[in-house]
Amino acid sequence: MKNTEVPLHKNALGDHIIHVEKVNKIFPNGVHALRDFSTNIRRNEVLVIIGPSGSGKSTLLRCINGLEQIDSGIIIVDGIPLDDDKNHRLEIRIEVGMVFQLFNLFPHMTVLANINLAQKRVRKKTTAEATETTMDLLERVGMVDKADSYPGQLSGGQQQRVAIARALAMKPMVMLFDEATSALDPEMIGEVLDVMRNLAKEGMTMVVVTHEMGFAREVSDRVIFMEDGRKVEEAAAAQFFTNPKEERTQQFLSQIL
Amino acid sequence: MAEKNRRIPLSGPLRDVGKFLLLIGLIVWFLARGTEQLGYHWQWYRVPRYVFSIDEGRLILGPLMTGLKITFEITGISLLLASVFGIATALCRLSGSFMARLLARGYLEIIRNTPLLVQLFFIYFVLGPVIGLSRFSSAVLALSLFEGAYASEIFRAGIVSIHRGQWEAAHSLGLSLPDTYIHIILPQAIRQILPSLTGQAISLIKDSALVSTIAIYDLTMRGQEIIAETFLTFEIWFTVAAIYLMITVVLSVAVNLMENHLRVDT
Ligand SMILES: Nc1ncnc2c1ncn2[C@@H]1O[C@H](COP(=O)(O)OP(=O)(O)OP(=O)(O)O)[C@@H](O)[C@H]1O
Ligand SMILES: [Mg+2]
């Protein structure tokens, strides 16, 4: 009589924008970088991932946007499964923005051209439309006056702010940050964290790998501590930092704080 | 890198050209002494008319210049085609497809392990009649296949030298593979390999002299023809060599200037 049917995947996902289930990643050299890793990322959430070097933090981010192929498990981004379907993979890498430790700006293009390129080629915008978006974004990251500079003429902090603007220009649903401030001189870390902080405030869904514990504490909603490719502890930020359950987490935090 | 940037753009190539001219001068002087002993009778005054002459106030190109025009046409078209072959082969070798890699590999091995002269004869005498290639097309095809094989190795080296992060940034922005190559990888790769590519272009110009063997009236062939008529052996060969030299030197200086212009700070 009544239609009680609920679309199954919607139900399972709820308001989760990224669903990671029992993911395993083994590199050709035999390194088991992710072991049965599962987590869910909610819309508008800031998830911070911490863990010692080599624990698989970068690998996790790279698997989520399809830079690495997973060996088993499930990754679903906004209802799109990350499988062998080329269109799915393309959609996911467009919808997921990534910011790298080494910025990876295109050195032969101006800041403007760096940010315009994918808008034009992937989003099929005209130069005028792309430039409008680009200038708005440069305004937000405080780089308007550098639109015509080349990456090599900018400081590390400036380059990273441009890289963030470039990723945002695709209007991604999620932004992944892989140690976005680790390659920066100390005096430039603040300006990049400011940009990230503002993004978090605006409600951007973010997955942040960082060693900046103060920043992590301040912006995160949830924290995952991982080691050896495993999730050791996952908790709401307040609880994680004040009252971690696992002994290993306590150890790690006491070392790093 | 920093040191290179500080260099005054022109001093490098100009100094090279200077040294080079000095060397040429010495060689000419030696040869002049040698030929004197041979009792060779120099008749330089008879040479200019084969380069160009002036008739009733109008400039008339001599046979050497019309030959040079053919040389330019052949090398120009071959240069374009060789770049196309070179890039295509490099992309095949780097592609995920086994067939593409195999094909590229086969092409490279055949070209690099047989003499250009044999390739030229094969294309002109065997392939030409079968698929209907003219003399000129055969020459262009042979030269561009030959230089393309070497250029492809240069392109490949340039492409793999681009940092992995560039690929990853392009990937995460959703750029397609062709877009990534066209807008990101190749522009950076080509800047890096410009010196090697110039070397290859210079080889092409020099190798183009071989087309005279299938009776194409290029610069070399014209030279031979004039010598057969006039017995001005030394004068004409000197002149022909000097013309090739001028082209290749101008080319390297031009590319060097371009390189300085294109250099990106990273
Ligand atoms: N391309 C690769 N090939 C082989 N092994 C890899 C590759 N990338 C990462 N690894 C290995 O996988 C493990 C996890 O690496 P990953 O880079 O994800 O660690 P991480 O947590 O990001 O460390 P860090 O804090 O140093 O960046 C490490 O042991 C690393 O050596
Ligand atoms: Mg890492």
XYZ file of C-alpha atoms and ligand atoms in Angstrom:
555
model
C 0.000 0.000 0.000
C 2.630 2.455 1.023
C 5.900 2.974 -0.696
C 8.438 2.601 2.069
C 11.307 2.024 -0.276
C 14.326 4.158 0.450
C 17.147 4.266 -2.087
C 19.666 2.003 -0.522
C 22.888 3.803 -1.201
C 21.448 7.161 -0.116
C 20.384 5.598 3.118
C 23.716 4.016 3.715
C 25.578 7.197 2.922
C 23.330 9.566 4.837
C 24.983 12.962 4.702
C 28.350 11.363 4.117
C 30.114 12.848 1.162
C 32.974 10.362 1.196
C 32.614 6.763 2.192
C 35.755 4.698 2.684
C 35.283 1.038 3.533
C 37.895 -1.614 4.244
C 40.383 -0.118 1.832
C 43.668 -1.904 1.284
C 46.566 -0.485 -0.648
C 49.671 -2.515 -1.305
C 52.425 -0.893 -3.363
C 54.287 -2.986 -5.959
C 57.297 -3.032 -3.623
C 55.188 -4.887 -1.056
C 54.531 -1.980 1.344
C 51.057 -2.393 2.814
C 50.204 1.293 3.099
C 46.500 1.041 3.990
C 45.039 -1.858 5.944
C 41.263 -2.322 6.087
C 40.887 1.405 6.413
C 37.329 2.671 6.872
C 35.887 6.083 7.593
C 33.082 8.402 6.560
C 33.391 12.077 5.896
C 30.368 14.260 6.384
C 29.409 17.291 4.377
C 30.905 20.540 5.769
C 33.144 18.611 8.087
C 36.828 19.205 8.673
C 38.587 15.910 9.233
C 42.197 16.055 10.356
C 44.442 13.050 9.888
C 47.579 12.710 11.937
C 50.126 9.990 12.370
C 53.837 9.301 12.204
C 55.788 9.413 8.968
C 55.022 6.490 6.697
C 51.696 5.721 8.364
C 49.793 6.076 5.084
C 48.240 9.547 5.404
C 49.283 10.689 1.944
C 48.348 7.338 0.474
C 44.832 7.668 1.883
C 44.338 11.099 0.280
C 45.838 9.919 -2.998
C 43.496 6.923 -3.061
C 40.466 9.136 -2.430
C 41.124 11.250 -5.520
C 42.215 8.329 -7.659
C 45.927 9.142 -7.871
C 46.552 5.628 -6.557
C 44.513 2.530 -7.338
C 43.222 0.625 -4.313
C 43.687 -3.125 -4.105
C 40.455 -3.878 -2.263
C 37.660 -2.073 -0.473
C 35.182 0.602 -1.458
C 35.494 4.349 -1.951
C 32.371 6.335 -2.805
C 32.504 10.090 -3.355
C 29.162 11.901 -3.422
C 27.411 8.741 -4.552
C 29.953 7.976 -7.279
C 31.874 4.760 -6.724
C 35.593 4.978 -7.439
C 35.774 1.876 -9.624
C 37.243 1.013 -13.019
C 34.738 3.202 -14.862
C 36.748 6.013 -16.445
C 33.870 8.473 -16.194
C 33.489 7.824 -12.490
C 37.179 8.366 -11.937
C 37.124 11.574 -13.959
C 34.081 12.923 -12.107
C 35.702 12.185 -8.783
C 38.967 13.875 -9.593
C 37.083 16.944 -10.767
C 34.937 17.015 -7.622
C 37.839 16.468 -5.250
C 40.398 19.258 -5.014
C 43.893 18.538 -3.806
C 46.620 20.742 -2.374
C 50.123 19.318 -2.333
C 53.076 19.779 -0.052
C 55.187 21.112 -2.935
C 52.406 23.281 -4.471
C 52.896 21.815 -7.960
C 52.035 25.021 -9.769
C 52.736 25.022 -13.498
C 55.991 27.016 -13.694
C 55.610 28.075 -17.329
C 52.270 29.777 -16.764
C 51.287 32.937 -14.942
C 49.215 32.684 -11.787
C 46.164 33.675 -13.805
C 46.821 31.016 -16.451
C 47.454 28.374 -13.776
C 44.027 28.982 -12.298
C 42.224 29.519 -15.603
C 43.472 26.406 -17.391
C 41.283 23.683 -15.902
C 38.260 25.966 -15.728
C 38.536 26.396 -19.478
C 39.545 22.872 -20.458
C 37.480 20.882 -17.962
C 34.600 23.180 -17.006
C 34.477 24.581 -20.564
C 34.326 28.191 -19.436
C 35.294 31.086 -21.683
C 38.452 32.991 -20.803
C 36.360 35.889 -19.519
C 34.278 33.675 -17.243
C 37.322 31.833 -15.973
C 39.208 35.060 -15.328
C 36.308 36.438 -13.319
C 36.294 33.374 -11.052
C 40.072 33.461 -10.824
C 40.203 37.095 -9.768
C 37.540 36.461 -7.101
C 39.586 33.583 -5.746
C 42.832 35.549 -5.841
C 41.046 38.233 -3.863
C 40.085 35.649 -1.255
C 43.639 34.374 -0.873
C 45.100 37.878 -1.010
C 47.002 37.457 -4.258
C 45.224 39.745 -6.713
C 48.345 41.807 -7.403
C 50.257 38.668 -8.405
C 47.878 37.495 -11.136
C 50.462 38.107 -13.849
C 53.468 36.763 -11.955
C 55.054 33.415 -12.613
C 55.211 30.871 -9.790
C 58.996 31.183 -9.657
C 58.636 34.833 -8.706
C 56.529 34.044 -5.644
C 57.418 32.957 -2.125
C 56.450 29.476 -0.968
C 53.510 30.771 1.024
C 52.268 32.769 -1.945
C 52.626 29.764 -4.229
C 50.632 27.599 -1.872
C 47.865 30.200 -1.669
C 47.723 30.226 -5.458
C 47.623 26.424 -5.475
C 44.650 26.515 -3.103
C 42.904 29.045 -5.335
C 43.600 26.840 -8.347
C 41.974 23.844 -6.675
C 39.002 25.948 -5.521
C 38.438 27.239 -9.045
C 37.015 23.838 -9.977
C 34.355 24.338 -7.290
C 35.193 21.011 -5.664
C 32.913 19.431 -3.084
C 35.839 18.313 -0.991
C 39.354 19.658 -0.559
C 42.242 17.408 0.418
C 45.318 19.025 1.970
C 48.473 16.933 2.165
C 50.838 18.705 4.548
C 50.153 21.982 2.808
C 52.510 23.905 5.106
C 55.324 21.398 5.606
C 57.555 22.796 2.869
C 57.173 26.399 4.004
C 59.467 28.632 5.981
C 57.980 29.210 9.451
C 57.057 32.815 8.755
C 54.890 31.789 5.808
C 52.928 29.027 7.489
C 50.485 31.461 9.065
C 49.287 33.005 5.812
C 48.433 29.593 4.358
C 46.738 28.399 7.547
C 44.672 31.603 7.483
C 43.353 30.720 4.066
C 42.553 27.187 5.187
C 40.888 28.444 8.351
C 38.625 30.729 6.332
C 37.695 27.864 4.051
C 36.739 25.767 7.052
C 34.611 28.610 8.392
C 32.822 28.904 5.093
C 31.765 25.297 5.430
C 34.087 23.631 2.927
C 34.411 19.910 3.462
C 38.092 19.322 4.136
C 40.399 16.421 4.816
C 43.611 17.788 6.242
C 46.851 15.942 6.818
C 49.003 18.147 9.010
C 51.638 18.299 11.685
C 50.344 21.672 12.888
C 48.606 20.501 16.051
C 47.467 23.938 17.146
C 45.768 24.442 13.829
C 44.326 20.905 13.889
C 42.831 21.532 17.288
C 41.323 24.784 16.236
C 39.635 23.854 12.960
C 38.939 20.131 13.122
C 35.588 18.575 13.824
C 36.988 15.106 13.926
C 40.459 13.597 14.084
C 41.865 10.283 12.932
C 45.151 8.987 14.240
C 46.697 6.362 12.023
C 49.752 4.185 12.144
C 51.047 1.466 9.818
C 48.129 1.962 7.456
C 45.589 1.336 10.220
C 43.140 3.628 11.907
C 44.215 3.603 15.534
C 41.716 6.114 16.869
C 38.942 8.267 15.516
C 37.169 10.802 17.673
C 35.511 14.186 17.830
C 38.180 16.844 18.028
C 37.475 17.970 21.589
C 37.633 14.458 22.896
C 40.593 13.443 20.801
C 42.876 16.145 22.072
C 41.746 16.221 25.707
C 40.956 12.617 26.363
C 42.322 10.160 23.814
C 41.369 6.561 24.474
C 44.241 4.642 22.937
C 47.563 4.475 24.636
C 49.371 4.809 21.311
C 47.501 8.039 20.589
C 48.422 9.458 23.996
C 52.033 8.591 23.337
C 52.020 10.249 19.926
C 50.285 13.378 21.203
C 52.646 13.732 24.116
C 55.588 13.577 21.725
C 54.240 16.070 19.297
C 52.485 18.608 21.565
C 71.157 27.660 -12.855
C 71.699 31.010 -11.217
C 75.025 31.402 -12.954
C 73.482 30.602 -16.281
C 70.864 33.280 -15.726
C 73.425 35.926 -14.991
C 75.203 35.268 -18.266
C 74.973 38.021 -20.833
C 72.711 36.449 -23.440
C 74.864 37.012 -26.515
C 78.359 36.390 -25.225
C 78.051 32.587 -25.332
C 77.044 32.024 -28.942
C 79.089 34.970 -30.223
C 82.242 33.719 -28.591
C 81.599 30.286 -30.039
C 81.103 31.747 -33.485
C 84.300 33.761 -33.121
C 86.380 30.741 -32.163
C 84.824 28.831 -34.937
C 85.644 31.434 -37.598
C 89.222 31.528 -36.375
C 89.470 27.785 -36.831
C 87.968 27.971 -40.306
C 90.464 30.716 -41.179
C 93.337 28.490 -40.129
C 92.065 25.570 -42.155
C 91.602 27.731 -45.239
C 95.091 29.098 -44.836
C 96.544 25.604 -44.623
C 94.612 24.418 -47.621
C 95.643 27.478 -49.592
C 99.291 26.706 -48.845
C 98.739 23.060 -49.781
C 96.996 23.774 -53.035
C 99.656 26.285 -53.956
C 102.140 23.437 -53.877
C 99.751 21.382 -55.989
C 99.895 24.179 -58.490
C 96.170 24.764 -58.166
C 95.051 27.790 -60.069
C 92.568 29.710 -57.913
C 89.807 31.453 -59.840
C 87.568 32.920 -57.130
C 86.445 35.663 -59.520
C 84.420 33.083 -61.436
C 82.405 32.028 -58.382
C 80.030 34.937 -57.591
C 77.949 34.511 -60.724
C 76.921 31.055 -59.477
C 75.622 32.622 -56.291
C 73.874 35.606 -57.850
C 74.411 38.125 -60.579
C 73.002 41.520 -61.431
C 71.508 41.962 -64.815
C 70.131 45.373 -65.834
C 69.779 46.360 -62.179
C 67.865 43.179 -61.337
C 69.122 40.530 -58.967
C 69.309 37.101 -60.567
C 69.796 34.088 -58.338
C 72.523 31.765 -59.463
C 72.273 27.958 -59.406
C 73.718 27.732 -55.909
C 70.923 29.924 -54.598
C 68.186 28.003 -56.385
C 69.746 24.864 -54.935
C 69.703 26.459 -51.502
C 66.012 27.145 -51.945
C 65.398 23.426 -52.521
C 67.538 22.584 -49.493
C 65.435 24.983 -47.411
C 62.196 23.497 -48.679
C 63.285 19.954 -47.980
C 64.703 20.666 -44.532
C 61.805 22.932 -43.556
C 59.135 20.365 -44.349
C 61.236 17.526 -42.932
C 61.783 19.476 -39.741
C 58.039 19.812 -39.206
C 57.375 16.185 -40.059
C 60.299 14.955 -37.974
C 58.883 16.818 -34.966
C 55.508 15.184 -35.518
C 57.093 11.729 -35.851
C 59.329 12.441 -32.897
C 56.553 13.523 -30.536
C 54.189 10.773 -31.704
C 56.849 8.103 -31.230
C 57.807 9.430 -27.812
C 54.153 9.365 -26.729
C 53.771 5.818 -28.069
C 56.811 4.680 -26.146
C 55.420 6.191 -22.953
C 51.861 4.994 -23.492
C 50.158 2.195 -21.616
C 49.434 0.292 -24.802
C 51.748 -2.605 -25.522
C 51.091 -2.400 -29.275
C 52.000 1.283 -29.389
C 55.227 0.668 -27.504
C 56.108 -2.244 -29.762
C 55.471 -0.263 -32.936
C 57.525 2.674 -31.713
C 60.327 0.368 -30.689
C 60.343 -1.374 -34.074
C 60.479 1.929 -35.932
C 63.376 3.164 -33.798
C 65.404 -0.001 -34.200
C 64.987 -0.098 -37.971
C 65.880 3.548 -38.446
C 68.799 3.622 -36.067
C 70.392 0.434 -37.311
C 70.434 1.147 -41.032
C 72.271 3.917 -42.895
C 70.270 6.931 -43.979
C 71.500 6.488 -47.532
C 70.027 2.986 -47.663
C 66.750 4.258 -46.219
C 66.657 7.007 -48.823
C 67.269 4.543 -51.667
C 64.730 2.108 -50.245
C 62.047 4.759 -50.053
C 62.830 6.236 -53.458
C 63.515 3.105 -55.491
C 61.318 0.520 -53.720
C 58.553 2.273 -51.838
C 58.312 5.255 -54.186
C 57.137 3.400 -57.302
C 54.752 1.232 -55.229
C 52.914 4.014 -53.433
C 53.619 6.694 -55.992
C 56.042 9.011 -54.211
C 57.773 11.748 -56.128
C 61.516 12.341 -55.836
C 60.907 15.255 -53.525
C 58.380 13.421 -51.305
C 60.709 10.438 -51.028
C 63.517 12.694 -49.888
C 61.316 14.448 -47.334
C 59.891 11.178 -46.030
C 63.305 9.553 -45.663
C 64.813 12.542 -43.888
C 61.899 13.065 -41.521
C 61.620 9.389 -40.620
C 65.342 9.346 -39.910
C 65.570 12.526 -37.850
C 62.188 11.818 -36.228
C 63.576 8.634 -34.708
C 66.405 10.531 -33.057
C 64.145 13.426 -32.086
C 61.768 10.991 -30.376
C 64.481 9.958 -27.947
C 65.066 13.607 -27.150
C 61.359 14.252 -26.642
C 61.044 11.182 -24.459
C 63.909 12.263 -22.248
C 62.332 15.714 -21.958
C 58.931 14.321 -21.036
C 60.185 11.962 -18.337
C 62.283 14.756 -16.848
C 59.140 16.662 -15.859
C 58.427 16.357 -12.156
C 55.727 13.877 -11.130
C 53.946 16.630 -9.224
C 53.019 18.306 -12.496
C 51.149 15.178 -13.585
C 49.487 14.889 -10.208
C 48.338 18.498 -10.186
C 46.886 18.063 -13.673
C 45.196 14.842 -12.599
C 43.583 16.388 -9.550
C 42.260 19.287 -11.629
C 40.532 16.796 -13.917
C 42.602 17.602 -17.008
C 42.538 14.945 -19.720
C 45.712 13.213 -20.867
C 45.920 15.184 -24.151
C 45.335 18.463 -22.295
C 47.991 17.532 -19.771
C 50.496 16.879 -22.536
C 49.598 19.906 -24.632
C 49.348 22.524 -21.905
C 51.616 21.276 -19.155
C 54.115 18.583 -20.031
C 55.229 19.365 -23.587
C 55.710 23.135 -23.161
C 58.041 22.485 -20.234
C 59.743 19.512 -21.862
C 60.431 21.363 -25.101
C 62.049 24.262 -23.280
C 64.411 21.852 -21.619
C 65.369 19.966 -24.746
C 65.693 22.953 -27.055
C 69.498 22.661 -27.260
C 69.337 18.983 -28.208
C 66.564 19.653 -30.677
C 68.671 22.349 -32.320
C 71.477 19.854 -32.683
C 69.045 17.509 -34.372
C 67.839 20.254 -36.712
C 71.434 20.992 -37.670
C 71.980 17.304 -38.413
C 68.919 17.409 -40.594
C 70.264 20.317 -42.624
C 73.563 18.552 -43.136
C 72.008 15.159 -43.838
C 69.783 16.757 -46.454
C 72.868 16.901 -48.714
C 72.320 13.164 -49.266
C 69.233 13.841 -51.359
C 71.559 14.874 -54.169
C 72.114 11.136 -54.623
C 68.598 10.745 -55.972
C 69.189 13.689 -58.306
C 67.373 16.368 -56.399
C 68.851 19.715 -57.299
C 69.599 20.911 -53.808
C 72.608 22.986 -52.827
C 75.018 20.034 -52.931
C 73.773 18.781 -56.272
C 74.085 22.244 -57.795
C 77.636 22.426 -56.527
C 78.519 19.116 -58.150
C 76.908 20.237 -61.368
C 78.862 23.483 -61.507
C 82.120 21.698 -60.780
C 81.482 19.229 -63.578
C 81.102 22.148 -65.983
C 83.817 24.472 -64.713
C 86.397 22.411 -62.791
C 86.303 25.027 -60.023
C 86.488 22.141 -57.523
C 87.994 23.903 -54.525
C 86.227 27.222 -54.934
C 82.776 25.702 -55.276
C 83.132 23.179 -52.465
C 84.410 25.945 -50.196
C 81.464 28.097 -51.141
C 78.948 25.286 -50.625
C 80.459 24.409 -47.249
C 80.407 28.058 -46.218
C 76.726 28.319 -47.079
C 75.832 25.259 -44.975
C 77.941 26.683 -42.198
C 76.186 30.020 -42.304
C 72.760 28.406 -42.048
C 73.645 26.186 -39.111
C 75.437 28.975 -37.240
C 72.529 31.372 -37.743
C 70.165 28.650 -36.551
C 72.084 27.969 -33.355
C 72.443 31.625 -32.514
C 68.736 32.185 -33.135
C 67.738 29.263 -30.930
C 70.131 30.414 -28.254
C 68.494 33.823 -28.195
C 65.067 32.196 -28.099
C 66.162 30.010 -25.212
C 67.211 33.000 -23.182
C 63.885 34.568 -23.921
C 61.951 31.458 -22.895
C 63.867 30.656 -19.757
C 61.546 30.288 -16.777
C 62.657 30.844 -13.217
C 61.618 27.996 -11.008
N 54.749 5.132 -4.746
C 55.110 4.345 -3.717
N 55.723 3.174 -3.943
C 56.082 2.378 -2.928
N 55.872 2.657 -1.652
C 55.265 3.802 -1.346
C 54.864 4.716 -2.368
N 54.285 5.786 -1.772
C 54.337 5.534 -0.451
N 54.923 4.351 -0.180
C 55.115 3.754 1.142
O 53.856 3.627 1.762
C 53.931 3.945 3.143
C 52.956 5.067 3.441
O 53.434 6.248 2.805
P 52.722 7.644 2.898
O 53.416 8.557 2.006
O 51.250 7.466 2.685
O 52.981 8.020 4.401
P 52.655 9.383 5.154
O 51.835 9.029 6.341
O 52.089 10.361 4.210
O 54.087 9.830 5.651
P 54.719 11.304 5.741
O 54.238 11.899 7.021
O 56.183 11.045 5.773
O 54.292 12.052 4.538
C 55.363 4.291 3.418
O 55.995 3.162 3.947
C 55.928 4.622 2.059
O 57.294 4.293 1.989
Mg 52.788 12.165 3.347
